[in-house]
CSV table of C-alpha atoms in Angstrom, one decimal:
chain,number,residue,atom,x,y,z
Q,1,MET,CA,0.0,0.0,0.0
Q,2,ASP,CA,1.3,3.5,-0.9
Q,3,ALA,CA,2.4,5.6,2.1
Q,4,ASP,CA,-0.4,8.2,1.5
Q,5,GLU,CA,-3.1,5.5,1.1
Q,6,THR,CA,-5.5,5.6,4.0
Q,7,PRO,CA,-8.7,3.7,4.8
Q,8,VAL,CA,-10.9,6.7,4.1
Q,9,LEU,CA,-13.1,8.0,1.4
Q,10,GLU,CA,-15.0,11.3,1.0
Q,11,GLY,CA,-18.4,11.5,2.6
Q,12,ALA,CA,-19.7,10.6,6.0
Q,13,GLY,CA,-20.0,6.9,6.8
Q,14,GLU,CA,-23.0,5.3,8.4
Q,15,VAL,CA,-23.5,3.4,11.6
Q,16,LEU,CA,-25.7,0.3,11.9
Q,17,LEU,CA,-27.1,-0.3,15.4
Q,18,THR,CA,-27.5,-3.8,16.6
Q,19,PRO,CA,-31.1,-5.1,17.0
Q,20,GLU,CA,-33.2,-5.0,20.2
Q,21,GLY,CA,-32.8,-7.9,22.5
Q,22,PHE,CA,-29.3,-9.0,21.4
Q,23,ASP,CA,-27.2,-9.5,24.5
Q,24,LEU,CA,-23.5,-9.7,23.7
Q,25,ALA,CA,-22.4,-10.1,27.3
Q,26,ALA,CA,-24.0,-13.5,27.6
Q,27,LEU,CA,-22.5,-14.7,24.4
Q,28,PHE,CA,-19.0,-13.5,25.4
Q,29,LYS,CA,-19.3,-15.2,28.8
Q,30,GLU,CA,-20.5,-18.4,27.2
Q,31,ALA,CA,-17.3,-18.5,25.2
Q,32,CYS,CA,-15.2,-18.4,28.3
Q,33,ILE,CA,-16.2,-21.8,29.5
Q,34,LEU,CA,-13.2,-23.8,28.5
Q,35,ASP,CA,-9.7,-23.8,30.0
Q,36,CYS,CA,-7.7,-23.6,26.7
Q,37,ASP,CA,-4.2,-24.7,27.5
Q,38,GLU,CA,-2.9,-25.8,24.0
Q,39,TYR,CA,-6.2,-25.1,22.4
Q,40,ASP,CA,-6.5,-27.3,19.3
Q,41,GLU,CA,-8.2,-25.4,16.6
Q,42,ASP,CA,-9.4,-27.6,13.7
Q,43,LEU,CA,-7.5,-26.3,10.7
Q,44,ARG,CA,-9.0,-28.9,8.3
Q,45,GLY,CA,-9.6,-27.2,5.0
Q,46,THR,CA,-7.4,-24.3,5.8
Q,47,LYS,CA,-3.9,-25.8,6.1
Q,48,ARG,CA,-2.8,-28.8,4.0
Q,49,GLU,CA,0.1,-31.0,3.5
Q,50,ALA,CA,-1.7,-33.5,1.2
Q,51,GLU,CA,0.4,-35.7,-1.0
Q,52,GLY,CA,-2.3,-36.8,-3.4
Q,53,ILE,CA,-3.0,-34.8,-6.6
Q,54,SER,CA,-6.4,-34.8,-8.1
Q,55,GLY,CA,-9.2,-32.5,-9.2
Q,56,ASP,CA,-9.6,-30.3,-12.2
Q,57,ALA,CA,-8.7,-26.6,-11.7
Q,58,GLY,CA,-10.1,-25.6,-15.0
Q,59,CYS,CA,-12.8,-23.0,-15.1
Q,60,SER,CA,-14.3,-22.6,-18.6
Q,61,ASP,CA,-17.4,-21.0,-17.2
Q,62,GLN,CA,-15.6,-18.3,-15.2
Q,63,ALA,CA,-16.3,-14.6,-15.8
Q,64,PRO,CA,-13.5,-12.3,-16.9
Q,65,ILE,CA,-11.7,-10.2,-14.3
Q,66,GLY,CA,-11.5,-6.4,-14.6
Q,67,ASP,CA,-15.1,-5.7,-15.7
Q,68,ASP,CA,-16.3,-3.1,-13.2
Q,69,SER,CA,-19.8,-3.2,-14.6
Q,70,ARG,CA,-20.7,-6.0,-12.1
Q,71,SER,CA,-23.8,-6.6,-14.3
Q,72,GLU,CA,-26.4,-9.2,-13.3
Q,73,GLN,CA,-25.4,-11.4,-16.2
Q,74,ALA,CA,-21.6,-11.2,-16.5
Q,75,PRO,CA,-20.4,-12.5,-19.8
Q,76,ALA,CA,-19.1,-16.1,-19.7
Q,77,CYS,CA,-15.5,-16.7,-20.4
Q,78,THR,CA,-14.8,-19.1,-23.2
Q,79,SER,CA,-11.0,-19.5,-22.7
Q,80,GLY,CA,-10.8,-19.4,-18.9
Q,81,HIS,CA,-9.3,-16.4,-17.0
Q,82,THR,CA,-5.8,-16.7,-18.5
Q,83,PRO,CA,-5.2,-13.7,-20.8
Q,84,GLY,CA,-4.3,-14.5,-24.5
Q,85,GLU,CA,-0.8,-14.8,-25.6
Q,86,GLU,CA,1.0,-11.6,-26.5
Q,87,PRO,CA,3.4,-11.1,-29.4
Q,88,GLU,CA,6.9,-12.3,-28.9
Q,89,LYS,CA,9.0,-9.5,-27.3
Q,90,SER,CA,12.7,-8.8,-28.1
Q,91,ARG,CA,15.4,-9.9,-25.7
Q,92,ALA,CA,16.0,-6.3,-24.7
Q,93,ALA,CA,12.4,-5.6,-24.1
Q,94,LYS,CA,12.1,-8.7,-21.9
Q,95,LYS,CA,15.1,-7.6,-19.9
Q,96,ARG,CA,13.7,-4.1,-19.5
Q,97,LEU,CA,10.4,-5.6,-18.3
Q,98,ARG,CA,12.1,-7.8,-15.8
Q,99,ARG,CA,14.2,-4.9,-14.5
Q,100,ASN,CA,11.1,-2.7,-14.1
Q,101,GLU,CA,9.2,-5.4,-12.3
Q,102,ARG,CA,12.1,-6.0,-10.0
Q,103,ARG,CA,12.3,-2.3,-9.1
Q,104,ARG,CA,8.6,-2.1,-8.5
Q,105,LYS,CA,8.7,-5.0,-6.1
Q,106,GLU,CA,11.7,-3.4,-4.3
Q,107,ARG,CA,9.7,-0.2,-3.9
Q,108,VAL,CA,6.8,-2.1,-2.5
Q,109,HIS,CA,9.1,-3.9,-0.1
Q,110,GLU,CA,10.7,-0.6,1.0
Q,111,ARG,CA,7.3,0.9,1.8
Q,112,GLU,CA,6.3,-2.1,3.8
Q,113,GLU,CA,9.5,-2.1,5.8
Q,114,ALA,CA,9.0,1.6,6.6
Q,115,GLY,CA,5.7,0.7,8.3
Q,116,ARG,CA,2.4,2.5,8.2
Q,117,PRO,CA,2.4,6.3,8.6
Q,118,PRO,CA,0.1,7.7,11.4
Q,119,VAL,CA,-3.5,8.4,10.2
Q,120,ARG,CA,-3.9,12.1,9.7
Q,121,GLU,CA,-6.2,13.9,12.0
Q,122,GLU,CA,-8.1,15.6,9.2
Q,123,VAL,CA,-8.7,12.2,7.7
Q,124,LYS,CA,-10.2,10.9,11.0
Q,125,ALA,CA,-12.5,13.9,11.1
Q,126,ARG,CA,-14.3,13.1,7.8
Q,127,PHE,CA,-14.1,9.3,8.1
Q,128,ILE,CA,-15.8,8.6,11.4
Q,129,PRO,CA,-19.6,8.2,11.0
Q,130,SER,CA,-21.9,10.4,12.9
Q,131,THR,CA,-25.3,8.8,12.7
Q,132,PRO,CA,-26.2,5.1,13.1
Q,133,ILE,CA,-28.5,3.1,10.8
Q,134,LEU,CA,-28.5,-0.2,12.7
Q,135,GLU,CA,-28.1,-0.9,16.4
Q,136,ALA,CA,-28.4,-3.9,18.7
Q,137,SER,CA,-28.6,-4.2,22.4
Q,138,ILE,CA,-25.7,-6.7,22.3
Q,139,ARG,CA,-22.7,-6.5,24.5
Q,140,PHE,CA,-19.3,-8.0,24.0
Q,141,VAL,CA,-19.4,-9.5,27.4
Q,142,ASP,CA,-22.1,-11.9,26.2
Q,143,LEU,CA,-20.2,-13.3,23.2
Q,144,PRO,CA,-18.7,-16.8,23.9
Q,145,VAL,CA,-15.0,-17.1,24.5
Q,146,THR,CA,-13.0,-19.7,26.4
Q,147,SER,CA,-12.1,-19.3,30.0
Q,148,CYS,CA,-8.6,-18.1,29.3
Q,149,GLY,CA,-10.0,-15.3,27.2
Q,150,HIS,CA,-7.7,-16.1,24.3
Q,151,HIS,CA,-10.1,-17.9,22.0
Q,152,GLY,CA,-13.7,-18.0,21.0
Q,153,ARG,CA,-15.5,-21.1,22.2
Q,154,ARG,CA,-15.8,-23.9,19.7
Q,155,GLU,CA,-19.4,-24.8,18.8
Q,156,THR,CA,-20.9,-27.9,20.4
Q,157,LYS,CA,-21.9,-30.8,18.2
Q,158,ALA,CA,-25.6,-29.7,18.6
Q,159,GLU,CA,-24.8,-26.2,17.6
Q,160,LEU,CA,-22.8,-27.3,14.6
Q,161,GLU,CA,-25.7,-29.5,13.4
Q,162,ALA,CA,-28.1,-26.5,13.9
Q,163,LEU,CA,-25.8,-24.3,11.8
Q,164,LYS,CA,-25.6,-26.9,9.0
Q,165,GLU,CA,-29.4,-26.8,8.7
Q,166,GLU,CA,-29.5,-23.1,8.2
Q,167,GLU,CA,-29.7,-22.2,4.5
Q,168,CYS,CA,-27.6,-19.2,3.6
Q,169,THR,CA,-29.0,-18.2,0.2
Q,170,VAL,CA,-30.3,-14.7,-0.4
Q,171,GLU,CA,-33.9,-16.0,-0.8
Q,172,ALA,CA,-33.7,-18.0,2.4
Q,173,LEU,CA,-32.3,-15.2,4.5
Q,174,ARG,CA,-34.9,-12.7,3.1
Q,175,GLY,CA,-37.6,-15.3,3.8
Q,176,ALA,CA,-36.4,-15.7,7.4
Q,177,GLY,CA,-36.8,-12.0,8.0
Q,178,LYS,CA,-33.1,-11.2,8.1
Q,179,LEU,CA,-32.1,-7.6,7.4
Q,180,GLU,CA,-30.2,-7.0,4.1
Q,181,VAL,CA,-27.7,-4.2,4.4
Q,182,GLU,CA,-27.2,-2.4,1.1
Q,183,TRP,CA,-23.5,-1.4,0.7
Q,184,ASP,CA,-21.6,0.1,-2.2
Q,185,GLY,CA,-18.3,-1.3,-0.9
Q,186,ILE,CA,-16.9,2.2,-0.7
Q,187,LYS,CA,-18.7,4.3,1.9
Q,188,PRO,CA,-17.7,3.2,5.4
Q,189,GLN,CA,-20.3,1.8,7.7
Q,190,VAL,CA,-20.2,0.2,11.2
Q,191,VAL,CA,-22.5,-1.9,13.4
Q,192,VAL,CA,-22.4,-0.8,17.0
Q,193,ASN,CA,-23.8,-1.8,20.3
Q,194,ARG,CA,-27.0,0.2,21.1
Q,195,ALA,CA,-26.1,0.4,24.8
Q,196,ASN,CA,-22.6,1.8,24.7
Q,197,GLY,CA,-21.5,2.4,21.1
Q,198,GLN,CA,-18.9,-0.4,21.0
Q,199,ILE,CA,-18.2,-1.3,17.4
Q,200,LEU,CA,-19.1,-4.9,16.4
Q,201,THR,CA,-18.5,-4.9,12.6
Q,202,ILE,CA,-16.6,-2.5,10.3
Q,203,LEU,CA,-17.6,-2.2,6.7
Q,204,GLY,CA,-14.2,-0.6,5.8
Q,205,GLY,CA,-14.6,-0.2,2.0
Q,206,ARG,CA,-11.6,0.2,-0.2
Q,207,ALA,CA,-8.8,2.7,-0.8
Q,208,ALA,CA,-9.7,6.0,-2.5
Q,209,ASP,CA,-7.0,5.6,-5.1
Q,210,PRO,CA,-8.6,4.7,-8.5
Q,211,SER,CA,-5.9,2.2,-9.1
Q,212,PHE,CA,-6.9,0.1,-6.1
Q,213,MET,CA,-9.6,-1.8,-8.0
Q,214,LYS,CA,-7.0,-2.6,-10.7
Q,215,SER,CA,-4.9,-4.1,-7.9
Q,216,ALA,CA,-7.9,-6.1,-6.7
Q,217,ASP,CA,-8.5,-7.5,-10.1
Q,218,ARG,CA,-4.8,-8.5,-10.5
Q,219,ALA,CA,-4.9,-10.1,-7.1
Q,220,THR,CA,-7.9,-12.1,-8.2
Q,221,GLU,CA,-6.0,-13.2,-11.3
Q,222,ALA,CA,-3.0,-14.2,-9.1
Q,223,ILE,CA,-5.1,-16.3,-6.8
Q,224,LEU,CA,-6.9,-18.1,-9.7
Q,225,LYS,CA,-3.6,-18.7,-11.4
Q,226,ALA,CA,-2.2,-20.2,-8.2
Q,227,ALA,CA,-5.3,-22.4,-7.9
Q,228,GLU,CA,-4.8,-23.8,-11.4
Q,229,GLY,CA,-1.2,-24.8,-10.7
Q,230,ALA,CA,-2.0,-26.2,-7.2
Q,231,GLU,CA,-4.0,-29.2,-8.5
Q,232,PHE,CA,-6.0,-29.3,-5.3
Q,233,THR,CA,-7.3,-32.7,-4.2
Q,234,GLU,CA,-11.0,-33.4,-3.7
Q,235,GLU,CA,-10.4,-33.5,0.0
Q,236,GLU,CA,-8.8,-30.1,-0.2
Q,237,ARG,CA,-11.8,-28.7,-2.1
Q,238,GLU,CA,-14.5,-30.2,0.2
Q,239,HIS,CA,-14.2,-29.2,3.9
Q,240,LYS,CA,-16.2,-27.9,6.8
Q,241,ARG,CA,-15.7,-24.2,5.9
Q,242,ALA,CA,-16.7,-24.4,2.2
Q,243,SER,CA,-17.6,-26.7,-0.7
Q,244,ASP,CA,-15.7,-26.9,-4.0
Q,245,SER,CA,-13.2,-24.3,-2.8
Q,246,ALA,CA,-9.8,-25.0,-1.4
Q,247,ALA,CA,-8.5,-22.8,1.4
Q,248,LEU,CA,-4.9,-22.5,2.8
Q,249,ASN,CA,-3.5,-20.6,5.7
Q,250,THR,CA,0.0,-19.1,5.8
Q,251,GLY,CA,1.9,-17.3,8.6
Q,252,ILE,CA,2.7,-17.8,12.2
Q,253,TYR,CA,0.5,-20.1,14.4
Q,254,TYR,CA,0.5,-21.8,17.8
Q,255,GLY,CA,-1.7,-24.6,19.0
Q,256,GLY,CA,-2.5,-28.3,18.6
Q,257,GLY,CA,-0.1,-29.4,21.3
Q,258,ALA,CA,2.9,-27.5,20.0
Q,259,THR,CA,5.5,-26.3,22.6
Q,260,LYS,CA,6.0,-23.0,20.9
Q,261,PRO,CA,4.7,-20.9,18.0
Q,262,GLY,CA,6.1,-21.7,14.5
Q,263,ASN,CA,5.7,-20.9,10.8
Q,264,MET,CA,2.9,-22.8,9.2
Q,265,ALA,CA,3.9,-25.6,7.0
Q,266,ASN,CA,1.9,-26.2,3.8
Q,267,GLY,CA,3.9,-29.0,2.1
Q,268,ARG,CA,3.7,-29.0,-1.6
Q,269,HIS,CA,1.7,-25.7,-1.5
Q,270,ALA,CA,4.3,-23.8,0.4
Q,271,GLU,CA,6.1,-22.3,-2.7
Q,272,MET,CA,2.7,-21.3,-4.2
Q,273,LEU,CA,1.8,-19.4,-1.0
Q,274,GLU,CA,5.1,-17.6,-1.0
Q,275,VAL,CA,4.4,-16.4,-4.5
Q,276,LEU,CA,1.0,-15.0,-3.4
Q,277,VAL,CA,2.4,-13.4,-0.3
Q,278,SER,CA,5.1,-11.6,-2.3
Q,279,ASP,CA,2.6,-10.4,-5.0
Q,280,PRO,CA,2.6,-6.6,-4.8
Q,281,ASP,CA,-1.2,-6.3,-5.4
Q,282,ILE,CA,-2.0,-8.8,-2.6
Q,283,SER,CA,0.6,-7.0,-0.4
Q,284,ARG,CA,-1.2,-3.7,-1.1
Q,285,ILE,CA,-4.6,-5.2,-0.1
Q,286,ALA,CA,-3.0,-6.6,3.1
Q,287,GLY,CA,-1.6,-3.2,4.0
Q,288,PHE,CA,-4.9,-1.5,3.5
Q,289,ALA,CA,-6.7,-4.0,5.7
Q,290,ASP,CA,-4.0,-3.5,8.4
Q,291,SER,CA,-4.7,0.3,8.2
Q,292,LEU,CA,-8.4,-0.3,8.7
Q,293,PHE,CA,-7.7,-2.4,11.8
Q,294,ARG,CA,-5.4,0.2,13.2
Q,295,PHE,CA,-7.8,3.1,12.4
Q,296,TRP,CA,-10.9,1.6,13.9
Q,297,MET,CA,-9.5,-0.5,16.7
Q,298,PRO,CA,-6.3,1.5,17.8
Q,299,ARG,CA,-6.1,0.0,21.3
Q,300,VAL,CA,-6.7,-3.6,20.2
Q,301,TYR,CA,-4.2,-3.0,17.4
Q,302,ALA,CA,-1.6,-1.6,19.9
Q,303,ASP,CA,-2.1,-4.6,22.2
Q,304,VAL,CA,-1.7,-7.1,19.5
Q,305,GLU,CA,1.3,-5.3,18.0
Q,306,GLU,CA,3.1,-5.0,21.3
Q,307,LYS,CA,2.7,-8.7,22.2
Q,308,LEU,CA,3.6,-10.0,18.8
Q,309,ASN,CA,6.7,-7.8,18.6
Q,310,GLN,CA,7.8,-9.3,21.9
Q,311,LEU,CA,7.3,-12.8,20.3
Q,312,TYR,CA,9.3,-11.9,17.2
Q,313,GLU,CA,12.1,-10.4,19.2
Q,314,ARG,CA,12.4,-13.6,21.2
Q,315,ASP,CA,12.2,-15.9,18.2
Q,316,PRO,CA,13.7,-14.3,15.0
Q,317,THR,CA,12.9,-17.5,13.0
Q,318,LEU,CA,9.2,-16.5,13.0
Q,319,LYS,CA,8.3,-15.1,9.6
Q,320,LYS,CA,5.6,-12.5,9.2
Q,321,ASN,CA,3.7,-12.5,5.9
Q,322,TRP,CA,4.0,-8.7,5.5
Q,323,ALA,CA,6.2,-6.2,7.3
Q,324,GLY,CA,3.5,-3.7,6.9
Q,325,SER,CA,0.7,-5.7,8.5
Q,326,VAL,CA,0.2,-6.6,12.2
Q,327,TYR,CA,-1.7,-9.7,11.3
Q,328,PRO,CA,0.4,-12.9,11.8
Q,329,CYS,CA,-1.8,-15.2,9.7
Q,330,ALA,CA,-3.6,-15.0,6.4
Q,331,ALA,CA,-6.0,-17.3,4.6
Q,332,PHE,CA,-6.6,-17.6,0.8
Q,333,ASN,CA,-9.9,-19.0,-0.4
Q,334,PHE,CA,-9.3,-20.1,-4.0
Q,335,GLY,CA,-12.9,-20.4,-5.2
Q,336,PRO,CA,-13.6,-20.0,-8.1
Q,337,ARG,CA,-17.0,-19.4,-6.5
Q,338,VAL,CA,-16.3,-19.5,-2.8
Q,339,ALA,CA,-19.2,-19.3,-0.3
Q,340,CYS,CA,-18.1,-20.0,3.2
Q,341,LYS,CA,-20.4,-22.2,5.3
Q,342,ILE,CA,-21.7,-20.7,8.5
Q,343,HIS,CA,-19.1,-21.0,11.2
Q,344,LYS,CA,-17.0,-19.2,13.9
Q,345,ASP,CA,-13.2,-19.0,13.8
Q,346,SER,CA,-13.0,-20.1,17.4
Q,347,GLY,CA,-9.2,-20.2,17.4
Q,348,ASN,CA,-8.9,-16.5,16.9
Q,349,ALA,CA,-8.3,-14.0,19.7
Q,350,PRO,CA,-11.9,-12.9,20.5
Q,351,HIS,CA,-11.3,-9.2,20.9
Q,352,THR,CA,-9.5,-9.0,17.5
Q,353,PHE,CA,-11.1,-8.3,14.2
Q,354,CYS,CA,-10.2,-10.4,11.2
Q,355,ALA,CA,-10.1,-8.6,7.9
Q,356,ILE,CA,-12.0,-10.2,5.0
Q,357,THR,CA,-11.4,-8.9,1.5
Q,358,ALA,CA,-13.8,-10.2,-1.2
Q,359,LEU,CA,-12.4,-10.5,-4.7
Q,360,GLY,CA,-13.7,-11.5,-8.1
Q,361,ASN,CA,-16.4,-10.5,-10.6
Q,362,TYR,CA,-19.9,-11.0,-9.4
Q,363,ASN,CA,-23.1,-9.0,-8.7
Q,364,PRO,CA,-23.0,-8.2,-5.0
Q,365,LYS,CA,-26.8,-7.5,-4.9
Q,366,LEU,CA,-27.5,-11.0,-5.9
Q,367,GLY,CA,-24.8,-13.0,-4.1
Q,368,GLY,CA,-21.6,-12.9,-2.1
Q,369,HIS,CA,-23.2,-11.3,0.9
Q,370,LEU,CA,-21.6,-11.6,4.4
Q,371,TYR,CA,-24.2,-13.1,6.7
Q,372,LEU,CA,-23.8,-12.4,10.5
Q,373,LYS,CA,-26.1,-14.8,12.3
Q,374,GLU,CA,-26.1,-13.2,15.8
Q,375,LEU,CA,-26.8,-9.7,14.3
Q,376,GLY,CA,-29.5,-11.0,12.0
Q,377,ILE,CA,-28.1,-9.2,9.0
Q,378,PHE,CA,-26.6,-10.1,5.6
Q,379,ILE,CA,-24.4,-7.4,4.0
Q,380,GLN,CA,-23.9,-6.8,0.3
Q,381,PHE,CA,-20.1,-7.3,-0.1
Q,382,PRO,CA,-18.8,-5.9,-3.4
Q,383,PRO,CA,-15.5,-7.2,-4.9
Q,384,GLY,CA,-12.4,-5.3,-3.8
Q,385,SER,CA,-13.9,-4.2,-0.5
Q,386,THR,CA,-12.9,-5.2,3.1
Q,387,ILE,CA,-15.0,-6.0,6.1
Q,388,LEU,CA,-13.7,-6.5,9.7
Q,389,ILE,CA,-15.5,-8.7,12.2
Q,390,PRO,CA,-14.7,-10.4,15.5
Q,391,SER,CA,-14.8,-13.8,13.7
Q,392,ALA,CA,-14.3,-15.8,16.9
Q,393,LEU,CA,-17.6,-14.4,18.3
Q,394,LEU,CA,-19.9,-13.9,15.4
Q,395,SER,CA,-21.2,-16.8,13.2
Q,396,HIS,CA,-20.7,-15.8,9.6
Q,397,ALA,CA,-21.2,-17.2,6.1
Q,398,ASN,CA,-21.5,-16.1,2.5
Q,399,THR,CA,-24.4,-16.3,0.1
Q,400,PRO,CA,-23.5,-18.1,-3.1
Q,401,VAL,CA,-22.8,-16.3,-6.4
Q,402,ALA,CA,-24.0,-17.3,-9.8
Q,403,PRO,CA,-22.4,-20.2,-11.8
Q,404,HIS,CA,-20.9,-17.9,-14.4
Q,405,GLU,CA,-19.4,-15.5,-11.8
Q,406,ILE,CA,-16.1,-15.6,-9.9
Q,407,ARG,CA,-15.6,-15.0,-6.2
Q,408,VAL,CA,-12.4,-15.6,-4.2
Q,409,SER,CA,-11.4,-14.1,-0.9
Q,410,PHE,CA,-8.4,-13.1,1.2
Q,411,THR,CA,-8.5,-12.9,5.0
Q,412,GLN,CA,-6.0,-11.9,7.8
Q,413,PHE,CA,-6.4,-12.9,11.4
Q,414,VAL,CA,-4.8,-13.2,14.9
Q,415,PRO,CA,-4.6,-16.7,16.4
Q,416,GLY,CA,-5.4,-16.5,20.1
Q,417,GLY,CA,-2.7,-19.1,20.9
Q,418,LEU,CA,0.0,-16.5,20.0
Q,419,ILE,CA,-1.4,-14.0,22.5
Q,420,ARG,CA,-1.8,-16.7,25.2
Q,421,PHE,CA,1.8,-17.9,24.7
Q,422,VAL,CA,3.1,-14.3,25.3
Q,423,ASP,CA,0.8,-13.7,28.3
Q,424,ASN,CA,2.1,-17.0,29.8
Q,425,GLY,CA,5.7,-15.7,29.7
Q,426,PHE,CA,6.6,-17.4,26.4
Q,427,MET,CA,5.7,-20.9,27.5
Q,428,THR,CA,2.9,-23.4,27.7
Q,429,GLU,CA,0.7,-23.5,30.8
Q,430,ASN,CA,2.2,-26.9,31.7
Q,431,GLY,CA,5.7,-25.4,31.3
Q,432,LEU,CA,4.7,-22.5,33.5
Q,433,ARG,CA,3.3,-24.8,36.1
Q,434,LYS,CA,6.6,-26.8,36.2
Q,435,LYS,CA,8.7,-23.6,36.4
Q,436,SER,CA,6.6,-21.9,39.2
Q,437,LYS,CA,3.4,-23.1,40.7
Q,438,LYS,CA,2.9,-19.7,42.3
Q,439,LEU,CA,3.2,-17.9,39.0
Q,440,TRP,CA,1.0,-20.5,37.4
Q,441,ARG,CA,-1.7,-19.9,40.0
Q,442,GLU,CA,-1.5,-16.2,39.4
Q,443,LYS,CA,-1.8,-16.6,35.7
Q,444,MET,CA,-4.8,-18.9,36.1
Q,445,ALA,CA,-6.5,-16.4,38.4
Q,446,GLU,CA,-5.9,-13.7,35.7
Q,447,LYS,CA,-8.0,-15.8,33.3
Q,448,GLU,CA,-11.2,-14.8,34.9
Q,449,LYS,CA,-10.6,-11.1,34.2
Q,450,ARG,CA,-8.5,-11.3,31.0
Q,451,TRP,CA,-11.5,-11.4,28.6
Q,452,GLU,CA,-13.0,-8.4,30.4
Q,453,ARG,CA,-9.8,-6.4,29.9
Q,454,SER,CA,-9.6,-7.4,26.3
Q,455,ARG,CA,-13.2,-6.5,25.7
Q,456,GLU,CA,-12.6,-3.0,27.1
Q,457,LEU,CA,-10.0,-2.4,24.3
Q,458,ILE,CA,-12.8,-2.5,21.7
Q,459,SER,CA,-13.4,1.0,20.4
Q,460,THR,CA,-16.6,3.0,20.8
Q,461,LEU,CA,-17.7,5.7,18.3
Q,462,ASP,CA,-17.6,8.3,21.1
Q,463,GLU,CA,-14.0,7.3,21.8
Q,464,LEU,CA,-13.0,7.7,18.1
Q,465,ARG,CA,-14.9,11.0,17.8
Q,466,THR,CA,-13.1,12.5,20.8
Q,467,ARG,CA,-9.8,12.0,18.9
Q,468,ARG,CA,-11.0,14.3,16.1
Q,469,PRO,CA,-9.2,17.6,15.7
Q,470,LYS,CA,-11.0,20.7,16.8
Q,471,LYS,CA,-12.3,22.9,14.1
Q,472,ASN,CA,-11.0,26.4,13.9
């Protein structure tokens, strides 16, 4: 992302207030039931080391990328998404193109290493919404997290079965009386708690630079191209989070009985993921999402950044995806028509907001919505735009897009295990108990209040408004 790129656009944003009767406090407490030493998040369908190769990555019915018309009937693609062959270039021309591309990537890397500049105060003044359009009497204290406060609670078997039965098509959601939130993917909107103004969902939009959508289209092409070469197996395409759409995580993770955090292994897909992470357009989108997180949740962002920096200083072998993003993990959903099944990301830190970026070519009024079950809303989610949600707390899904359309997605998130490892003095709870029973007892006692302290870091609209500069 360019240094002057900020998560803002002209015009006042809007605030959606959560519905009456929605109690976030109970949901948050419910998620604190489990003691989560070495919490084992099921990564099936998101991290693979499969040896078998099968499946057809071809997509003769995919729509072309780069068409901003987003028409209801996007033209079908007869030759796939791969552009046609260009005339043979001279050796000098090829050398010049390689040199220019190398320099462009070096500039992107330099900007990332320099970090994000502070958000300008005049930008804050015009970006923070003033009037709500949807409110719920839901409190974060009611959303379910584990007893240690580092994870959302995993759904019970009965809850999972109930979620499976819920149909997440546009027609079904409308028929069930869910509220459809119209959104152009540009103008910022937020969902807040009716009682105290705490922000629950951020419709962040996209960067104001007109070239940003071109970056989004190129990022889509890069993900689709990677999927073609990956030769995903049927098992990789069919999993609990989505059907006929492989998904892979990359970055730094801790859990599943490991003794310390490590870089995620992706077997035969590792090289492909490295190519995607180094892609300048995907890097730009990652940086913009990071800016949204920092802008809307400054105290949560600072808490995550401080703790993860301690971790990186202690273990230099840990490799961030992007120097310009605080998020330690990212997920690619390869589509080509991804529609995530309803779920919670229970392994994520509950007070953090994962950043979801939709990509592709589809009509957002007809499909690709983001459904948030507890809030009773489904949001139009145009390609190239980013939404931030506490994904460990809110059950979420997508409505399907049409067979001739394309939808992929890119998400960044914060695993709760990393925060827990730092809070426990860079060791497991068992290791802490062996080292000092007194310190272990103190840490266990802190669990009861940790989720409350984390919840208090969530921004309110009033808090953000007080940071506005005074008008002369």
